[in-house]
């Protein structure tokens, strides 16, 4: 069985065809046209048509299309209510794509829910019935699976793990308007900020970055940390401590078997692990604190595979 | 239909017969015999037999017995794994009661889960599909209902809301061995501690307590706060702020419609409300923070009605 998947992100979009196991058969990657949601959806339609033509497939042979979207989604109606980066509002994604493509079964969800559903269906869901999905990237997003079911919450907004408060006494400003959020203290943005600050305050650290041919950003800090630079490791410890605090709340509320980490910063999970483990030990309730903290095996295509999982649900 | 219910607490036990709507038909209340779990279960058996005899009922006419237990429960097997107050361990409650009473359908759960299931079936579950149950008493316990289902977690330990960290910089010691837990900062115990400390440090406050004929404890503080004493109100503000922090984590993870509060301190919910509301405003994600924070309508019998709900599930 063939499924279609669209992972529409704030900056890039991937269109793909997959099989029923979530394996990607063919894909096209392109820049998201943020100026107009309708134009961008037309670009997506063309991309999917091209992929179908290449494979000699017609719409009726596609068992479903899943769409992962960057924002707040009414998944029942398939409407993108609001996409913060693109400023799109109330886009009837499912209806528009259904009309243009002639595929009946179209399912939409936000990107983090899609990741969690992809993990559940095609990834570590084979191992874990209860897990938390945490995207650690520019921001921090989350979704929780309990007894094999995604927790959506009363309004579909559950899993705002990036806005769990992890710092009350010296809180950093968060883009959400509040302060002390995990997204402000334990994200890729925080990693960049701490690295830049350290480079400004510490000439030795700045020199080490320069010597490594790195910028004063998260990637540079990771490079130094991997080489054992103590100041770079201290920055990862700070980020990891805050991530561990956020994870500990989830542990106490949900008693999961694992936290599955995705997003760009997950590539540095081993640098974060000592502090995450230590934070879980002091902050999560003792009898539940021994959880697995693992990188998603779905890699950078988690949201795309998640979109395929939506269609195959 | 008639159900039997047992609410076995650390200090008192209630045996009751209920109808299928969770209404209590008759009940007996007695002290928990903590020295021996077996002797105490025999006392419970006798109490239930007496209630049945009074009503002229035989075991086969009882559709089920639900048991609410004070500790960690393996609800699948009906075993009380550990009761911290009584130090009971691995008590095969369901098996023992089944044998002695001849009632086939026996369901056991811990007290807070029982409260949440009671609320779901016979209380505010008619209004809310997604809610958090929070017992605020000597300690703080919790249970979460998502889309009409109790979240149990991988090991059945979900809902340890009393051990959510709410204070990192000036943490108080918690009986769990960690520090900064909601139970250490937002419980009846914390209310007693803050009141005693204030009475010790502040002669005017101590005099006000004495004048009101109150002790330097939570009840005394509530009496002064109700009369508008600013220092007593400040104590309730501190407790409420920490409760609001704990609730905010639940909001961000679960997007509930309500937090339903039970336990002795819930009688002072209106004194706590201003600080709870303020804490939710700064700590819960904006689009989900407007939740109901309400006292359980099940009152002090929440766990007993919960036990009846277990049997009727």
Coordinates of C-alpha atoms in Angstrom, one line a residue:
Chain A
X1 CA 0.0 0.0 0.0
X2 CA 1.2 3.5 -0.9
X3 CA 0.7 6.5 1.3
X4 CA 1.6 10.2 0.6
X5 CA 3.2 12.4 3.2
X6 CA 3.8 16.1 3.5
X7 CA 6.0 17.6 6.2
X8 CA 5.4 21.3 5.9
X9 CA 7.9 23.2 8.1
X10 CA 8.5 26.9 8.8
X11 CA 11.4 27.0 6.4
X12 CA 11.4 23.7 4.4
X13 CA 8.8 21.2 3.2
X14 CA 9.2 17.6 2.2
X15 CA 6.8 15.7 0.0
X16 CA 7.1 11.9 -0.1
X17 CA 5.5 8.6 -1.0
X18 CA 5.9 5.8 1.6
X19 CA 4.8 2.2 2.0
X20 CA 2.6 0.9 4.8
X21 CA 5.7 0.4 7.0
X22 CA 6.6 4.1 6.9
X23 CA 9.6 3.5 4.6
X24 CA 10.1 6.5 2.3
X25 CA 10.0 5.4 -1.4
X26 CA 10.7 8.7 -3.0
X27 CA 10.8 12.3 -1.8
X28 CA 11.2 15.9 -2.8
X29 CA 12.5 18.7 -0.6
X30 CA 11.8 22.4 -1.2
X31 CA 11.7 25.7 0.5
X32 CA 8.4 26.6 2.2
X33 CA 6.8 29.6 0.4
X34 CA 5.8 31.4 3.5
X35 CA 4.4 34.5 1.8
X36 CA 1.2 32.6 0.8
X37 CA -0.2 29.5 2.3
X38 CA -2.4 28.8 -0.8
X39 CA 0.6 29.2 -3.2
X40 CA 2.6 26.9 -0.9
X41 CA -0.1 24.3 -0.9
X42 CA -0.2 24.5 -4.7
X43 CA 3.6 23.9 -4.8
X44 CA 3.0 20.8 -2.5
X45 CA 0.3 19.5 -4.8
X46 CA 2.6 19.8 -7.8
X47 CA 5.4 18.0 -5.9
X48 CA 3.1 15.2 -4.9
X49 CA 1.8 14.9 -8.5
X50 CA 5.3 14.7 -9.8
X51 CA 6.2 11.9 -7.3
X52 CA 3.0 10.0 -8.3
X53 CA 3.7 10.5 -12.0
X54 CA 7.3 9.2 -11.6
X55 CA 5.9 6.0 -10.0
X56 CA 3.0 5.8 -12.5
X57 CA 0.5 6.2 -9.6
X58 CA -3.0 7.7 -9.7
X59 CA -4.8 9.4 -6.8
X60 CA -7.0 6.4 -6.2
X61 CA -4.0 4.3 -5.6
X62 CA -2.8 6.5 -2.7
X63 CA -4.4 5.1 0.5
X64 CA -4.0 8.3 2.3
X65 CA -2.1 11.6 2.7
X66 CA -0.8 12.7 6.1
X67 CA 0.3 16.3 6.6
X68 CA 2.6 17.5 9.4
X69 CA 2.1 21.2 10.0
X70 CA 4.1 23.8 11.9
X71 CA 1.7 25.3 14.4
X72 CA -1.7 24.8 16.0
X73 CA -3.8 22.4 14.1
X74 CA -7.5 21.3 14.4
X75 CA -6.7 17.7 13.5
X76 CA -10.4 16.7 13.4
X77 CA -11.1 19.3 10.7
X78 CA -7.7 19.3 9.1
X79 CA -7.3 23.0 9.6
X80 CA -4.1 24.8 10.3
X81 CA -5.3 27.4 12.9
X82 CA -2.1 29.3 13.3
X83 CA 1.5 28.9 12.1
X84 CA 3.7 31.3 14.1
X85 CA 6.7 31.4 11.8
X86 CA 4.7 31.8 8.5
X87 CA 1.9 33.8 10.2
X88 CA -0.6 31.6 8.3
X89 CA -4.1 31.5 9.9
X90 CA -7.1 29.3 9.5
X91 CA -5.9 27.4 6.4
X92 CA -8.2 24.6 5.4
X93 CA -5.3 22.3 4.5
X94 CA -7.2 18.9 4.3
X95 CA -10.1 20.3 2.3
X96 CA -7.8 22.2 -0.2
X97 CA -5.6 19.2 -0.8
X98 CA -8.5 16.8 -1.0
X99 CA -10.0 18.9 -3.8
X100 CA -6.8 19.5 -5.7
X101 CA -5.4 15.9 -5.4
X102 CA -8.5 13.8 -5.3
X103 CA -7.2 11.8 -2.3
X104 CA -10.1 11.1 0.1
X105 CA -8.3 10.2 3.3
X106 CA -6.3 13.2 4.4
X107 CA -5.1 13.6 8.0
X108 CA -3.3 16.7 9.4
X109 CA -1.6 17.2 12.7
X110 CA 1.0 19.5 14.2
X111 CA 4.6 18.4 13.7
X112 CA 5.3 17.2 17.2
X113 CA 2.1 15.1 17.4
X114 CA 3.1 13.7 14.0
X115 CA 6.5 12.8 15.3
X116 CA 5.0 11.0 18.4
X117 CA 2.5 9.1 16.2
X118 CA 5.3 8.2 13.8
X119 CA 7.4 7.0 16.7
X120 CA 4.4 5.0 18.0
X121 CA 3.6 3.4 14.7
X122 CA 7.0 3.0 13.0
X123 CA 9.7 3.7 15.6
X124 CA 10.2 3.0 19.3
X125 CA 6.4 2.5 19.8
X126 CA 7.3 -1.2 19.2
X127 CA 9.2 -1.1 22.5
X128 CA 7.4 1.6 24.5
X129 CA 3.7 1.9 25.2
X130 CA 4.3 5.0 27.4
X131 CA 6.7 7.6 26.2
X132 CA 7.3 11.3 25.9
X133 CA 8.4 12.8 22.6
X134 CA 10.6 15.9 23.0
X135 CA 11.8 18.0 20.1
X136 CA 14.8 20.0 21.1
X137 CA 15.6 22.4 18.3
X138 CA 15.3 26.2 18.0
X139 CA 12.4 25.7 20.4
X140 CA 11.3 22.8 22.5
X141 CA 8.1 20.9 21.7
X142 CA 6.5 17.8 23.1
X143 CA 3.9 15.1 22.9
X144 CA 3.0 12.3 25.3
X145 CA 1.9 8.8 24.6
X146 CA 0.1 6.9 27.4
X147 CA -0.8 3.2 27.0
X148 CA -0.3 3.5 23.2
X149 CA -2.5 6.6 22.8
X150 CA -1.4 10.2 22.1
X151 CA -2.6 12.5 24.9
X152 CA -4.3 15.4 23.1
X153 CA -5.9 17.2 26.0
X154 CA -9.2 19.0 26.2
X155 CA -8.4 21.5 23.3
X156 CA -5.7 19.5 21.5
X157 CA -3.0 21.5 23.1
X158 CA -1.4 18.9 25.4
X159 CA 2.4 18.5 25.3
X160 CA 3.6 22.1 25.6
X161 CA 6.7 20.8 27.2
X162 CA 8.7 23.8 25.9
X163 CA 6.8 26.0 28.3
X164 CA 7.2 24.0 31.5
X165 CA 8.8 26.3 34.0
X166 CA 12.3 25.1 34.8
X167 CA 13.8 28.3 36.3
X168 CA 12.0 30.5 38.8
X169 CA 14.8 32.6 40.3
X170 CA 16.9 33.6 37.3
X171 CA 14.4 33.1 34.5
X172 CA 15.3 33.9 30.9
X173 CA 12.7 35.5 28.6
X174 CA 10.9 33.1 26.3
X175 CA 9.4 33.9 22.9
X176 CA 6.0 32.9 24.4
X177 CA 6.0 36.1 26.5
X178 CA 6.6 34.3 29.8
X179 CA 9.9 33.6 31.4
X180 CA 11.8 30.6 32.8
X181 CA 10.4 28.2 30.2
X182 CA 12.3 25.1 29.2
X183 CA 12.4 26.6 25.7
X184 CA 14.2 29.6 27.1
X185 CA 16.7 27.5 29.0
X186 CA 17.1 24.1 27.3
X187 CA 16.8 24.7 23.6
X188 CA 19.1 25.1 20.7
X189 CA 18.5 28.9 21.0
X190 CA 19.6 28.7 24.7
X191 CA 22.7 26.7 23.6
X192 CA 23.6 29.4 21.1
X193 CA 23.0 32.2 23.6
X194 CA 25.1 30.6 26.3
X195 CA 27.9 29.9 23.9
X196 CA 27.9 33.4 22.5
X197 CA 27.9 34.8 26.1
X198 CA 30.7 32.6 27.2
X199 CA 32.8 33.6 24.1
X200 CA 32.2 37.2 25.0
X201 CA 33.1 36.9 28.6
X202 CA 36.0 34.4 28.3
X203 CA 38.9 35.1 25.9
X204 CA 40.3 31.6 26.3
X205 CA 36.9 30.0 25.3
X206 CA 36.7 32.4 22.3
X207 CA 40.2 31.5 21.2
X208 CA 39.4 27.8 21.4
X209 CA 36.4 28.3 19.2
X210 CA 38.5 30.3 16.7
X211 CA 41.2 27.6 16.8
X212 CA 38.6 25.0 16.0
X213 CA 37.4 27.1 13.1
X214 CA 34.0 27.3 14.8
X215 CA 31.5 30.2 15.4
X216 CA 30.3 31.1 18.9
X217 CA 27.2 29.0 18.5
X218 CA 25.8 25.7 19.5
X219 CA 27.6 23.7 16.8
X220 CA 30.9 25.3 17.9
X221 CA 30.2 24.6 21.5
X222 CA 29.4 20.9 20.6
X223 CA 32.7 20.6 18.8
X224 CA 34.7 21.9 21.8
X225 CA 32.7 19.8 24.2
X226 CA 33.4 16.7 22.2
X227 CA 37.1 17.6 22.5
X228 CA 36.7 17.8 26.3
X229 CA 36.7 21.6 26.7
X230 CA 35.4 22.1 30.3
X231 CA 33.6 25.4 29.6
X232 CA 31.8 23.9 26.6
X233 CA 30.9 20.8 28.8
X234 CA 29.6 23.2 31.5
X235 CA 27.3 24.8 28.9
X236 CA 25.9 21.4 27.9
X237 CA 25.5 20.6 31.6
X238 CA 23.4 23.7 32.1
X239 CA 21.2 22.8 29.1
X240 CA 20.9 19.2 30.2
X241 CA 20.0 20.1 33.8
X242 CA 17.0 22.2 32.5
X243 CA 16.0 19.4 30.0
X244 CA 16.2 16.9 32.9
X245 CA 13.9 19.2 35.0
X246 CA 11.4 19.2 32.3
X247 CA 11.6 15.5 31.8
X248 CA 11.2 14.9 35.5
X249 CA 7.8 16.7 35.5
X250 CA 6.7 14.4 32.7
X251 CA 8.0 11.4 34.7
X252 CA 6.0 12.3 37.8
X253 CA 2.8 13.1 35.9
X254 CA 2.9 10.2 33.4
X255 CA 5.3 7.5 34.5
X256 CA 6.7 6.8 31.0
X257 CA 9.2 4.2 30.1
X258 CA 11.2 6.6 28.0
X259 CA 11.8 10.1 26.7
X260 CA 12.5 10.0 23.0
X261 CA 14.4 13.1 21.9
X262 CA 14.3 14.5 18.4
X263 CA 15.3 17.8 16.7
X264 CA 18.7 19.2 15.9
X265 CA 20.0 19.3 19.5
X266 CA 19.3 15.5 19.9
X267 CA 22.5 15.0 17.9
X268 CA 24.3 16.2 21.1
X269 CA 22.3 13.9 23.4
X270 CA 25.4 12.2 24.7
X271 CA 26.9 15.6 25.7
X272 CA 23.7 16.4 27.6
X273 CA 23.2 12.9 29.1
X274 CA 25.3 13.3 32.3
X275 CA 23.3 16.4 33.4
X276 CA 19.9 15.0 32.3
X277 CA 20.6 11.8 34.3
X278 CA 21.6 13.8 37.4
X279 CA 18.6 16.1 37.1
X280 CA 16.2 13.1 36.8
X281 CA 17.8 11.6 39.9
X282 CA 17.1 14.6 42.1
X283 CA 13.9 15.7 40.5
X284 CA 11.9 12.7 39.4
X285 CA 10.1 10.5 41.9
X286 CA 12.5 7.7 42.9
X287 CA 10.5 4.7 41.9
X288 CA 10.0 6.0 38.3
X289 CA 13.2 7.9 37.6
X290 CA 15.0 5.1 35.9
X291 CA 13.8 5.8 32.4
X292 CA 15.4 5.5 29.0
X293 CA 16.4 8.8 27.4
X294 CA 17.0 8.0 23.7
X295 CA 17.4 9.7 20.4
X296 CA 14.6 9.0 17.9
X297 CA 15.6 6.3 15.4
X298 CA 13.5 8.3 12.9
X299 CA 16.2 10.9 12.6
X300 CA 15.6 14.2 10.8
X301 CA 12.7 12.7 8.9
X302 CA 10.6 12.0 12.0
X303 CA 7.9 14.5 11.1
X304 CA 7.7 13.2 7.5
X305 CA 7.4 9.6 8.7
X306 CA 4.9 10.9 11.3
X307 CA 2.9 12.4 8.5
X308 CA 2.9 9.0 6.8
X309 CA 1.8 7.4 10.1
X310 CA -1.1 9.9 10.3
X311 CA -2.4 8.7 6.9
X312 CA -1.9 5.0 7.9
X313 CA -3.6 5.4 11.3
Chain B
X1 CA -27.8 -2.9 42.0
X2 CA -25.8 -3.0 45.2
X3 CA -22.1 -2.5 45.5
X4 CA -19.8 -2.8 48.5
X5 CA -16.9 -0.3 49.1
X6 CA -14.0 -0.2 51.4
X7 CA -11.9 2.9 51.9
X8 CA -8.9 1.7 54.0
X9 CA -6.9 4.7 55.1
X10 CA -3.8 5.0 57.2
X11 CA -5.8 6.0 60.3
X12 CA -9.4 5.2 59.5
X13 CA -11.4 2.8 57.4
X14 CA -15.0 3.1 56.0
X15 CA -17.0 0.2 54.9
X16 CA -20.2 0.9 52.9
X17 CA -22.9 -0.4 50.6
X18 CA -23.8 1.8 47.7
X19 CA -26.2 1.8 44.7
X20 CA -25.1 1.9 41.1
X21 CA -25.0 5.7 41.2
X22 CA -22.4 5.8 43.9
X23 CA -24.9 6.9 46.5
X24 CA -23.9 5.5 50.0
X25 CA -26.8 3.5 51.4
X26 CA -25.2 2.6 54.7
X27 CA -21.7 2.8 56.2
X28 CA -19.5 2.0 59.2
X29 CA -16.4 3.9 60.1
X30 CA -13.7 2.5 62.3
X31 CA -10.0 2.9 63.2
X32 CA -7.5 1.2 60.9
X33 CA -5.8 -1.6 62.8
X34 CA -2.3 -0.9 61.5
X35 CA -0.5 -3.5 63.6
X36 CA -1.7 -6.3 61.3
X37 CA -3.0 -6.1 57.8
X38 CA -4.7 -9.5 58.1
X39 CA -6.5 -8.6 61.3
X40 CA -7.6 -5.4 59.8
X41 CA -8.9 -7.1 56.7
X42 CA -10.9 -9.5 59.0
X43 CA -12.3 -6.4 60.8
X44 CA -13.3 -5.1 57.3
X45 CA -14.9 -8.4 56.4
X46 CA -17.0 -8.3 59.6
X47 CA -18.0 -4.7 59.0
X48 CA -19.2 -5.5 55.5
X49 CA -21.0 -8.7 56.7
X50 CA -22.9 -6.6 59.3
X51 CA -23.9 -4.0 56.8
X52 CA -25.1 -6.8 54.5
X53 CA -27.0 -8.5 57.3
X54 CA -28.7 -5.2 58.3
X55 CA -30.0 -5.0 54.7
X56 CA -30.8 -8.7 54.4
X57 CA -28.3 -9.1 51.6
X58 CA -26.2 -12.1 50.6
X59 CA -22.8 -12.1 48.9
X60 CA -24.3 -13.1 45.6
X61 CA -26.5 -10.0 45.6
X62 CA -23.4 -7.7 45.8
X63 CA -22.4 -6.9 42.3
X64 CA -18.8 -6.0 43.3
X65 CA -16.5 -4.7 46.0
X66 CA -14.2 -1.9 45.4
X67 CA -11.3 -1.2 47.8
X68 CA -9.4 2.0 48.1
X69 CA -5.9 1.5 49.6
X70 CA -3.3 3.8 51.2
X71 CA -0.2 3.1 49.2
X72 CA 1.2 1.5 46.1
X73 CA -1.2 -1.0 44.6
X74 CA -1.0 -3.6 41.9
X75 CA -4.5 -3.0 40.7
X76 CA -4.4 -5.8 38.1
X77 CA -3.7 -8.4 40.8
X78 CA -5.4 -6.6 43.7
X79 CA -2.3 -6.6 45.8
X80 CA -1.3 -3.8 48.2
X81 CA 2.4 -3.7 47.5
X82 CA 3.4 -1.2 50.1
X83 CA 1.5 1.1 52.5
X84 CA 4.0 3.7 54.0
X85 CA 2.0 4.7 57.1
X86 CA 1.0 1.2 58.2
X87 CA 4.2 -0.5 56.8
X88 CA 2.1 -3.2 55.2
X89 CA 3.8 -5.0 52.4
X90 CA 2.5 -7.4 49.6
X91 CA -1.0 -7.9 51.0
X92 CA -3.1 -9.9 48.6
X93 CA -6.2 -7.8 49.5
X94 CA -8.5 -8.9 46.6
X95 CA -7.7 -12.6 47.0
X96 CA -8.2 -12.6 50.8
X97 CA -11.5 -10.6 50.7
X98 CA -12.8 -12.8 47.8
X99 CA -12.2 -15.9 49.8
X100 CA -13.7 -14.6 53.1
X101 CA -16.7 -12.7 51.6
X102 CA -17.5 -14.9 48.6
X103 CA -17.8 -11.8 46.3
X104 CA -16.3 -12.6 42.9
X105 CA -15.8 -9.1 41.5
X106 CA -13.3 -7.3 43.7
X107 CA -11.3 -4.3 42.5
X108 CA -8.5 -2.5 44.3
X109 CA -6.6 0.7 43.6
X110 CA -4.7 3.3 45.5
X111 CA -6.7 6.1 47.2
X112 CA -6.0 8.9 44.8
X113 CA -6.7 6.8 41.7
X114 CA -9.9 5.7 43.4
X115 CA -10.8 9.4 44.0
X116 CA -10.2 10.2 40.3
X117 CA -12.2 7.2 39.1
X118 CA -15.0 8.2 41.5
X119 CA -14.9 11.7 40.2
X120 CA -15.0 10.5 36.6
X121 CA -17.9 8.1 37.2
X122 CA -20.0 9.8 39.9
X123 CA -18.7 13.4 40.2
X124 CA -17.4 16.1 37.8
X125 CA -16.6 13.5 35.2
X126 CA -20.0 14.3 33.8
X127 CA -18.7 17.8 33.1
X128 CA -15.0 17.1 32.4
X129 CA -13.4 14.5 30.2
X130 CA -9.9 15.8 30.9
X131 CA -9.0 16.7 34.5
X132 CA -6.4 16.4 37.2
X133 CA -7.3 15.2 40.7
X134 CA -5.2 16.6 43.4
X135 CA -5.5 15.6 47.0
X136 CA -4.1 18.3 49.3
X137 CA -3.9 16.9 52.8
X138 CA -0.9 15.9 55.0
X139 CA 0.7 15.1 51.7
X140 CA -0.2 15.9 48.1
X141 CA -1.3 13.1 45.8
X142 CA -2.6 13.2 42.2
X143 CA -4.2 11.3 39.4
X144 CA -4.9 12.5 35.8
X145 CA -7.8 11.7 33.6
X146 CA -7.3 12.2 29.8
X147 CA -10.2 11.8 27.4
X148 CA -12.2 9.9 30.1
X149 CA -9.4 7.5 31.0
X150 CA -7.2 7.4 34.0
X151 CA -3.5 7.7 33.1
X152 CA -1.8 4.9 34.9
X153 CA 1.7 5.0 33.4
X154 CA 4.1 2.2 32.5
X155 CA 4.3 0.8 36.1
X156 CA 1.0 2.2 37.5
X157 CA 2.8 5.0 39.3
X158 CA 1.6 8.0 37.2
X159 CA 0.3 11.1 39.1
X160 CA 3.0 11.6 41.7
X161 CA 2.1 15.3 41.7
X162 CA 3.2 15.7 45.3
X163 CA 6.8 15.2 44.1
X164 CA 6.8 17.7 41.3
X165 CA 9.6 20.1 42.0
X166 CA 8.2 23.6 42.7
X167 CA 11.2 25.2 44.5
X168 CA 14.8 24.9 43.3
X169 CA 16.5 27.7 45.1
X170 CA 15.2 27.4 48.7
X171 CA 13.9 23.9 48.7
X172 CA 12.3 22.3 51.8
X173 CA 13.0 18.7 52.7
X174 CA 10.3 16.3 51.6
X175 CA 9.4 12.9 53.3
X176 CA 10.3 11.2 50.0
X177 CA 14.0 12.0 50.6
X178 CA 14.2 14.7 47.9
X179 CA 13.7 18.4 48.4
X180 CA 11.6 21.1 46.8
X181 CA 8.6 18.9 46.2
X182 CA 5.1 20.2 46.0
X183 CA 4.3 18.0 49.1
X184 CA 7.0 19.9 51.0
X185 CA 5.8 23.4 50.0
X186 CA 2.1 23.1 49.2
X187 CA 0.6 20.6 51.6
X188 CA -1.3 20.7 54.9
X189 CA 2.1 19.9 56.5
X190 CA 3.7 22.9 54.9
X191 CA 0.7 25.1 56.0
X192 CA 1.3 23.9 59.6
X193 CA 5.0 24.5 59.4
X194 CA 4.7 28.0 57.9
X195 CA 2.1 28.9 60.5
X196 CA 4.2 27.6 63.4
X197 CA 7.2 29.5 62.1
X198 CA 5.3 32.7 61.7
X199 CA 3.9 32.4 65.2
X200 CA 7.5 31.9 66.5
X201 CA 8.9 34.8 64.6
X202 CA 6.0 37.3 64.9
X203 CA 4.6 38.1 68.3
X204 CA 1.6 40.0 66.8
X205 CA 0.7 36.9 64.7
X206 CA 1.0 34.6 67.8
X207 CA -1.2 37.0 69.8
X208 CA -3.8 37.0 67.0
X209 CA -3.9 33.2 67.1
X210 CA -4.2 33.1 70.8
X211 CA -7.0 35.7 70.7
X212 CA -8.9 33.6 68.2
X213 CA -8.5 30.6 70.5
X214 CA -6.5 28.9 67.8
X215 CA -3.3 26.8 67.8
X216 CA -0.3 27.7 65.6
X217 CA -1.4 25.3 62.8
X218 CA -3.2 25.3 59.5
X219 CA -6.6 25.5 61.0
X220 CA -5.6 28.5 63.1
X221 CA -4.1 30.1 60.1
X222 CA -7.3 29.6 58.1
X223 CA -9.3 31.2 60.8
X224 CA -7.1 34.3 60.8
X225 CA -7.0 34.4 57.0
X226 CA -10.8 34.3 56.8
X227 CA -10.8 37.3 59.1
X228 CA -8.4 39.1 56.8
X229 CA -5.2 38.8 58.8
X230 CA -2.5 39.8 56.2
X231 CA 0.2 37.5 57.6
X232 CA -2.2 34.5 57.5
X233 CA -3.2 35.5 54.0
X234 CA 0.5 35.7 53.0
X235 CA 0.9 32.1 54.2
X236 CA -2.0 30.9 52.1
X237 CA -0.5 32.9 49.1
X238 CA 2.8 31.0 49.5
X239 CA 1.0 27.6 49.6
X240 CA -1.2 28.6 46.7
X241 CA 1.7 29.8 44.6
X242 CA 3.4 26.4 44.9
X243 CA 0.1 24.5 44.2
X244 CA -0.3 26.7 41.2
X245 CA 3.2 25.9 40.0
X246 CA 2.4 22.2 40.3
X247 CA -1.0 22.6 38.5
X248 CA 0.7 24.6 35.7
X249 CA 3.0 21.6 34.9
X250 CA -0.1 19.5 34.6
X251 CA -1.8 22.0 32.4
X252 CA 1.2 22.2 30.0
X253 CA 1.6 18.4 29.8
X254 CA -2.1 17.4 29.7
X255 CA -4.3 20.4 28.7
X256 CA -7.0 19.6 31.2
X257 CA -10.3 21.4 31.6
X258 CA -10.0 21.4 35.4
X259 CA -8.0 20.6 38.5
X260 CA -10.3 19.0 41.0
X261 CA -9.0 19.4 44.5
X262 CA -9.8 17.1 47.4
X263 CA -8.3 16.4 50.9
X264 CA -8.5 18.5 54.0
X265 CA -6.8 21.6 52.7
X266 CA -9.4 21.8 49.8
X267 CA -11.8 23.3 52.4
X268 CA -9.5 26.4 52.2
X269 CA -9.5 26.5 48.4
X270 CA -11.0 30.0 48.4
X271 CA -8.1 31.3 50.5
X272 CA -5.6 29.7 48.1
X273 CA -7.4 30.7 44.9
X274 CA -5.9 34.2 44.3
X275 CA -2.3 32.8 44.4
X276 CA -3.2 29.7 42.4
X277 CA -4.8 31.8 39.7
X278 CA -1.8 34.2 39.7
X279 CA 0.7 31.2 39.5
X280 CA -1.3 29.6 36.6
X281 CA -1.2 32.9 34.8
X282 CA 2.6 33.2 34.8
X283 CA 3.4 29.5 34.7
X284 CA 0.9 27.7 32.5
X285 CA 1.0 28.2 28.7
X286 CA -1.3 31.0 27.8
X287 CA -3.8 29.3 25.5
X288 CA -4.5 26.6 28.1
X289 CA -4.2 28.4 31.4
X290 CA -7.9 29.3 31.8
X291 CA -8.9 26.1 33.6
X292 CA -11.4 25.5 36.4
X293 CA -9.9 24.9 39.8
X294 CA -12.7 23.4 41.9
X295 CA -13.3 21.4 45.1
X296 CA -14.5 17.9 44.6
X297 CA -18.3 17.6 45.1
X298 CA -17.6 14.1 46.6
X299 CA -16.3 15.7 49.8
X300 CA -14.5 13.7 52.4
X301 CA -16.0 10.5 51.1
X302 CA -14.3 10.8 47.7
X303 CA -12.1 7.7 48.2
X304 CA -15.1 5.7 49.5
X305 CA -17.2 6.7 46.5
X306 CA -14.2 6.0 44.4
X307 CA -14.0 2.5 45.8
X308 CA -17.6 2.0 44.8
X309 CA -16.8 3.3 41.3
X310 CA -13.9 0.8 41.0
X311 CA -16.4 -2.0 41.6
X312 CA -18.9 -0.6 39.2
X313 CA -16.4 0.1 36.4

